[in-house]
Amino acid sequence: MDQTMHQLEICASDYEIVRQVVEQLHETPADEHQIDRIAADLGLTQRQLTDIFRRWAGLTPKAFSHCITLDRARKMLKADVPIFDASLELGLSSPARLYDLFVTHEAMPPGLYKAKGEGLEIRYGFHPSPFGHALLMVTDYGLAGLAFADAGQEQSALEDMQSRWPKATYIQNDTETAHWADRVFLPHQWQQDQPIRVAMIGTDFEVRVWQSLLKIKPGEANSYGAIAKEVGSPKAARAVGAAVGRNPISFVVPCHRVIGKNAALTGYHWGLTRKKAMLGWEAGQLQGRAG
């Protein structure tokens, strides 16, 4: 088995345990006693659970819990926390330690969205990821779709994505999409000189919102209202929320870093549990880069 695929399969296996823990933690900071109880409910010792979290993202369950509390979300808000303070909040030695996926986006042919994808070939495949099964969809222009599915829900995820561009031609190509999965989910492959190329297929307004999302770095967050101002429609926070919810390239175009103006984590198209997991996983990656 290819070593990189093996790494992703281990992450996906760990995520099944992490997902159950996240669902129990909710918004409440966890103390050691609570973690011990949760571990016992899963048939694990506290040490075994801690080992799983460390393997998954380099965090202890308690540290992960802190990463998804409302208090920390408030501190993450881009409007309130300078990048330097965000780096200190995460325990990093300097802002230079912060990183991103280094994404570049391609302009799509005019009218492609209005034509519902007609004439566009989309290759797709399912692969393990740190957040469960991931559906990757690629075109000649770059990565056009990234979705997630719990076990047994793969077909529903595929149909959800196909409904966005119903007239496109879909071809399953696991070999091609596996390469993209490695690039997206294995941090050691995130290289500035080899950016991940994405193809944004949506309305003009949606694409502007999605481009704004790319500016939110790990360890930061932004609100719907702030994004509305950034795209030149300060009274369109609700429309921004709808556009964020329709982001077809999850994780890479980081809609999971958008929170409500009161710092509530709000919803996520692929599940609030997965959104919390992404924020905690990213915090772990940041801490690992600082080490």
Coordinates of C-alpha atoms in Angstrom, one line a residue:
M1 CA 0.0 0.0 0.0
D2 CA 1.2 3.5 -0.8
Q3 CA 2.6 5.1 2.4
T4 CA 0.7 8.4 1.9
M5 CA -2.6 6.5 1.4
H6 CA -1.8 4.5 4.6
Q7 CA -1.3 7.8 6.5
L8 CA -4.7 9.1 5.4
E9 CA -6.4 5.8 6.3
I10 CA -4.9 6.0 9.8
C11 CA -6.2 9.6 10.1
A12 CA -9.6 8.5 8.9
S13 CA -9.7 5.6 11.4
D14 CA -8.7 8.0 14.2
Y15 CA -11.4 10.4 13.1
E16 CA -14.2 8.0 13.9
I17 CA -13.1 8.1 17.6
V18 CA -12.5 11.8 17.5
R19 CA -16.0 12.4 16.0
Q20 CA -17.6 10.6 18.9
V21 CA -15.6 12.7 21.4
V22 CA -16.5 15.9 19.7
E23 CA -20.1 15.1 19.8
Q24 CA -19.9 14.6 23.6
L25 CA -17.8 17.7 24.3
H26 CA -20.2 20.2 22.6
E27 CA -19.2 23.7 23.6
T28 CA -18.1 22.9 27.1
P29 CA -14.4 23.0 28.0
A30 CA -13.3 19.5 29.2
D31 CA -11.6 18.7 32.4
E32 CA -9.5 15.6 33.0
H33 CA -12.4 13.9 34.7
Q34 CA -14.7 14.4 31.8
I35 CA -12.1 13.1 29.3
D36 CA -11.7 10.0 31.5
R37 CA -15.4 9.4 31.5
I38 CA -15.7 9.9 27.7
A39 CA -12.8 7.5 27.2
A40 CA -14.5 4.9 29.4
D41 CA -17.7 5.3 27.4
L42 CA -15.7 4.4 24.3
G43 CA -14.1 1.4 25.9
L44 CA -10.7 3.2 26.1
T45 CA -8.4 4.3 28.8
Q46 CA -7.6 8.0 29.0
R47 CA -4.1 7.4 27.8
Q48 CA -5.4 5.4 24.8
L49 CA -7.7 8.3 23.9
T50 CA -4.9 10.8 24.3
D51 CA -2.6 8.7 22.1
I52 CA -5.3 8.7 19.3
F53 CA -5.7 12.5 19.5
R54 CA -2.0 13.0 19.4
R55 CA -1.6 10.7 16.4
W56 CA -4.5 12.5 14.7
A57 CA -3.5 16.1 15.2
G58 CA -0.8 16.4 17.8
L59 CA -3.2 17.5 20.5
T60 CA -4.5 16.1 23.8
P61 CA -8.3 15.8 24.1
K62 CA -8.3 18.6 26.6
A63 CA -6.3 20.9 24.3
F64 CA -8.6 20.1 21.5
S65 CA -11.6 20.9 23.6
H66 CA -10.1 24.3 24.3
C67 CA -9.8 24.9 20.6
I68 CA -13.5 24.6 20.0
T69 CA -14.8 26.6 22.9
L70 CA -16.8 29.8 22.4
D71 CA -14.2 31.8 24.3
R72 CA -11.5 30.9 21.9
A73 CA -13.8 31.5 18.9
R74 CA -14.3 35.0 20.1
K75 CA -10.5 35.5 20.2
M76 CA -10.1 34.0 16.7
L77 CA -12.4 36.6 15.1
K78 CA -10.4 38.3 12.4
A79 CA -11.8 41.7 13.2
D80 CA -10.7 41.5 16.8
V81 CA -7.4 39.6 16.8
P82 CA -4.3 40.7 15.0
I83 CA -2.3 38.0 13.3
F84 CA 0.5 38.3 15.9
D85 CA -1.9 37.8 18.8
A86 CA -3.4 34.8 17.0
S87 CA 0.0 33.2 16.8
L88 CA 0.6 33.8 20.5
E89 CA -2.8 32.3 21.3
L90 CA -1.7 29.2 19.6
G91 CA 1.6 29.1 21.4
L92 CA 3.7 29.8 18.3
S93 CA 7.0 31.5 18.5
S94 CA 6.3 34.1 15.8
P95 CA 3.7 35.0 13.1
A96 CA 6.1 33.7 10.5
R97 CA 5.3 30.2 11.8
L98 CA 1.8 30.5 10.5
Y99 CA 1.1 28.6 7.3
D100 CA -1.7 28.1 4.8
L101 CA -2.6 25.6 2.1
F102 CA -1.2 28.0 -0.5
V103 CA -4.2 28.0 -2.8
T104 CA -4.5 29.6 -6.2
H105 CA -7.7 29.8 -8.2
E106 CA -8.5 29.7 -11.9
A107 CA -11.1 31.7 -13.7
M108 CA -13.7 29.5 -15.3
P109 CA -15.2 30.1 -18.8
P110 CA -18.0 32.7 -18.8
G111 CA -21.4 31.2 -18.5
L112 CA -20.3 27.8 -17.3
Y113 CA -22.3 28.1 -14.1
K114 CA -25.4 29.3 -15.9
A115 CA -25.1 26.4 -18.3
K116 CA -25.1 24.1 -15.2
G117 CA -21.7 22.6 -16.1
E118 CA -22.7 21.6 -19.6
G119 CA -19.6 20.7 -21.6
L120 CA -17.5 20.3 -18.4
E121 CA -15.8 16.9 -17.5
I122 CA -15.5 16.3 -13.8
R123 CA -13.5 13.4 -12.5
Y124 CA -14.2 12.2 -9.0
G125 CA -13.2 9.7 -6.3
F126 CA -13.6 9.0 -2.6
H127 CA -10.6 8.9 -0.3
P128 CA -9.8 8.7 3.4
S129 CA -9.0 12.0 5.2
P130 CA -8.6 13.3 8.7
F131 CA -12.3 14.1 8.6
G132 CA -13.8 10.9 7.3
H133 CA -14.5 9.9 3.7
A134 CA -13.7 12.8 1.3
L135 CA -15.1 13.2 -2.1
L136 CA -12.7 15.0 -4.5
M137 CA -13.8 16.4 -7.8
V138 CA -11.3 17.7 -10.4
T139 CA -11.5 19.3 -13.8
D140 CA -8.8 20.4 -16.3
Y141 CA -8.9 23.8 -14.5
G142 CA -8.2 22.4 -11.0
L143 CA -10.0 21.1 -7.9
A144 CA -13.7 22.0 -8.3
G145 CA -15.3 20.1 -5.4
L146 CA -14.4 18.7 -2.0
A147 CA -17.1 17.1 0.1
F148 CA -17.3 14.8 3.1
A149 CA -19.4 11.8 4.0
D150 CA -19.9 9.6 7.0
A151 CA -19.8 5.9 6.4
G152 CA -22.7 4.7 4.2
Q153 CA -23.5 8.3 3.0
E154 CA -21.1 8.5 0.1
Q155 CA -23.8 8.3 -2.6
S156 CA -25.8 11.1 -0.9
A157 CA -22.6 13.3 -0.9
L158 CA -22.0 12.5 -4.6
E159 CA -25.5 13.4 -5.6
D160 CA -25.4 16.6 -3.5
M161 CA -22.3 17.7 -5.4
Q162 CA -23.6 16.6 -8.8
S163 CA -26.8 18.6 -8.3
R164 CA -24.7 21.8 -8.4
W165 CA -23.6 21.2 -12.0
P166 CA -26.2 18.7 -13.2
K167 CA -25.2 18.9 -16.9
A168 CA -21.6 18.1 -16.4
T169 CA -20.1 14.8 -17.4
Y170 CA -18.9 12.8 -14.4
I171 CA -16.3 10.1 -14.6
Q172 CA -14.9 8.2 -11.6
N173 CA -11.1 8.3 -11.5
D174 CA -9.7 7.3 -8.1
T175 CA -6.1 7.3 -9.4
E176 CA -6.2 11.0 -10.4
T177 CA -8.1 12.2 -7.4
A178 CA -5.9 10.2 -5.0
H179 CA -3.0 12.6 -5.9
W180 CA -5.2 15.6 -5.0
A181 CA -6.2 14.0 -1.7
D182 CA -2.5 13.7 -0.8
R183 CA -1.9 17.3 -1.7
V184 CA -4.9 18.5 0.3
F185 CA -4.7 16.4 3.5
L186 CA -1.0 15.7 4.0
P187 CA 0.6 18.8 5.6
H188 CA 4.1 18.0 4.5
Q189 CA 2.9 18.4 0.9
W190 CA 1.7 21.9 1.4
Q191 CA 4.3 23.9 -0.5
Q192 CA 4.1 27.6 -1.5
D193 CA 5.9 26.9 -4.8
Q194 CA 3.4 24.2 -5.7
P195 CA 0.0 25.8 -4.8
I196 CA -3.2 23.8 -4.9
R197 CA -5.2 25.0 -7.9
V198 CA -8.9 25.3 -7.4
A199 CA -11.7 26.1 -10.0
M200 CA -14.6 28.1 -8.5
I201 CA -17.8 27.4 -10.3
G202 CA -20.6 29.6 -9.1
T203 CA -22.3 33.0 -9.5
D204 CA -20.2 36.1 -9.5
F205 CA -21.3 36.9 -5.9
E206 CA -20.6 33.4 -4.7
V207 CA -17.1 33.4 -6.2
R208 CA -16.3 36.7 -4.6
V209 CA -17.4 35.3 -1.2
W210 CA -15.3 32.1 -1.8
Q211 CA -12.3 34.2 -2.7
S212 CA -12.7 36.1 0.5
L213 CA -12.7 32.9 2.4
L214 CA -9.2 32.1 1.1
K215 CA -7.9 35.1 3.0
I216 CA -8.8 33.6 6.4
K217 CA -5.7 31.9 7.7
P218 CA -5.6 29.0 10.1
G219 CA -5.9 30.2 13.6
E220 CA -8.1 33.1 12.5
A221 CA -11.9 33.4 11.9
N222 CA -14.2 35.8 10.2
S223 CA -17.9 36.7 10.6
Y224 CA -20.5 36.7 7.9
G225 CA -21.0 40.5 8.4
A226 CA -17.3 41.2 8.0
I227 CA -17.2 39.1 4.8
A228 CA -20.2 41.0 3.5
K229 CA -18.3 44.3 3.9
E230 CA -15.2 42.8 2.2
V231 CA -17.1 41.8 -0.9
G232 CA -18.8 45.2 -1.1
S233 CA -22.3 44.3 0.1
P234 CA -22.3 45.3 3.8
K235 CA -26.0 44.6 4.2
A236 CA -25.9 41.2 2.6
A237 CA -24.7 39.1 5.6
R238 CA -27.5 36.6 5.0
A239 CA -26.7 36.2 1.4
V240 CA -23.0 35.7 2.4
G241 CA -24.1 33.0 4.7
A242 CA -26.0 31.2 1.9
A243 CA -22.9 31.5 -0.4
V244 CA -20.6 30.2 2.3
G245 CA -23.0 27.3 2.8
R246 CA -22.8 26.5 -1.0
N247 CA -19.0 26.5 -1.0
P248 CA -18.2 23.4 -3.1
I249 CA -14.5 23.1 -2.1
S250 CA -14.7 22.5 1.6
F251 CA -11.6 22.7 3.8
V252 CA -9.4 24.0 1.0
V253 CA -11.7 27.1 0.7
P254 CA -12.0 27.4 4.4
C255 CA -15.7 28.0 5.1
H256 CA -15.2 26.2 8.4
R257 CA -13.4 29.4 9.6
V258 CA -16.5 31.5 9.4
I259 CA -18.4 32.0 12.6
G260 CA -21.4 34.1 13.7
K261 CA -20.9 37.7 15.0
N262 CA -21.6 36.5 18.5
A263 CA -18.7 33.9 18.0
A264 CA -21.1 31.0 17.7
L265 CA -19.6 28.3 15.5
T266 CA -22.9 28.1 13.6
G267 CA -23.7 25.4 11.1
Y268 CA -21.7 23.6 8.4
H269 CA -22.9 21.9 5.3
W270 CA -21.0 18.7 6.2
G271 CA -21.9 18.8 9.9
L272 CA -21.0 21.0 12.8
T273 CA -19.1 18.1 14.4
R274 CA -16.8 18.0 11.4
K275 CA -16.4 21.8 11.5
K276 CA -15.2 21.6 15.1
A277 CA -12.8 18.8 14.2
M278 CA -11.3 20.8 11.4
L279 CA -10.6 23.8 13.7
G280 CA -9.0 21.5 16.3
W281 CA -7.0 19.6 13.8
E282 CA -5.7 22.9 12.3
A283 CA -4.7 24.1 15.7
G284 CA -2.7 20.9 16.2
Q285 CA -1.0 21.3 12.9
L286 CA 0.0 24.9 13.8
Q287 CA 1.4 23.8 17.1
G288 CA 3.3 21.0 15.3
R289 CA 4.9 23.5 12.9
A290 CA 5.9 25.7 15.8
G291 CA 7.8 22.8 17.4

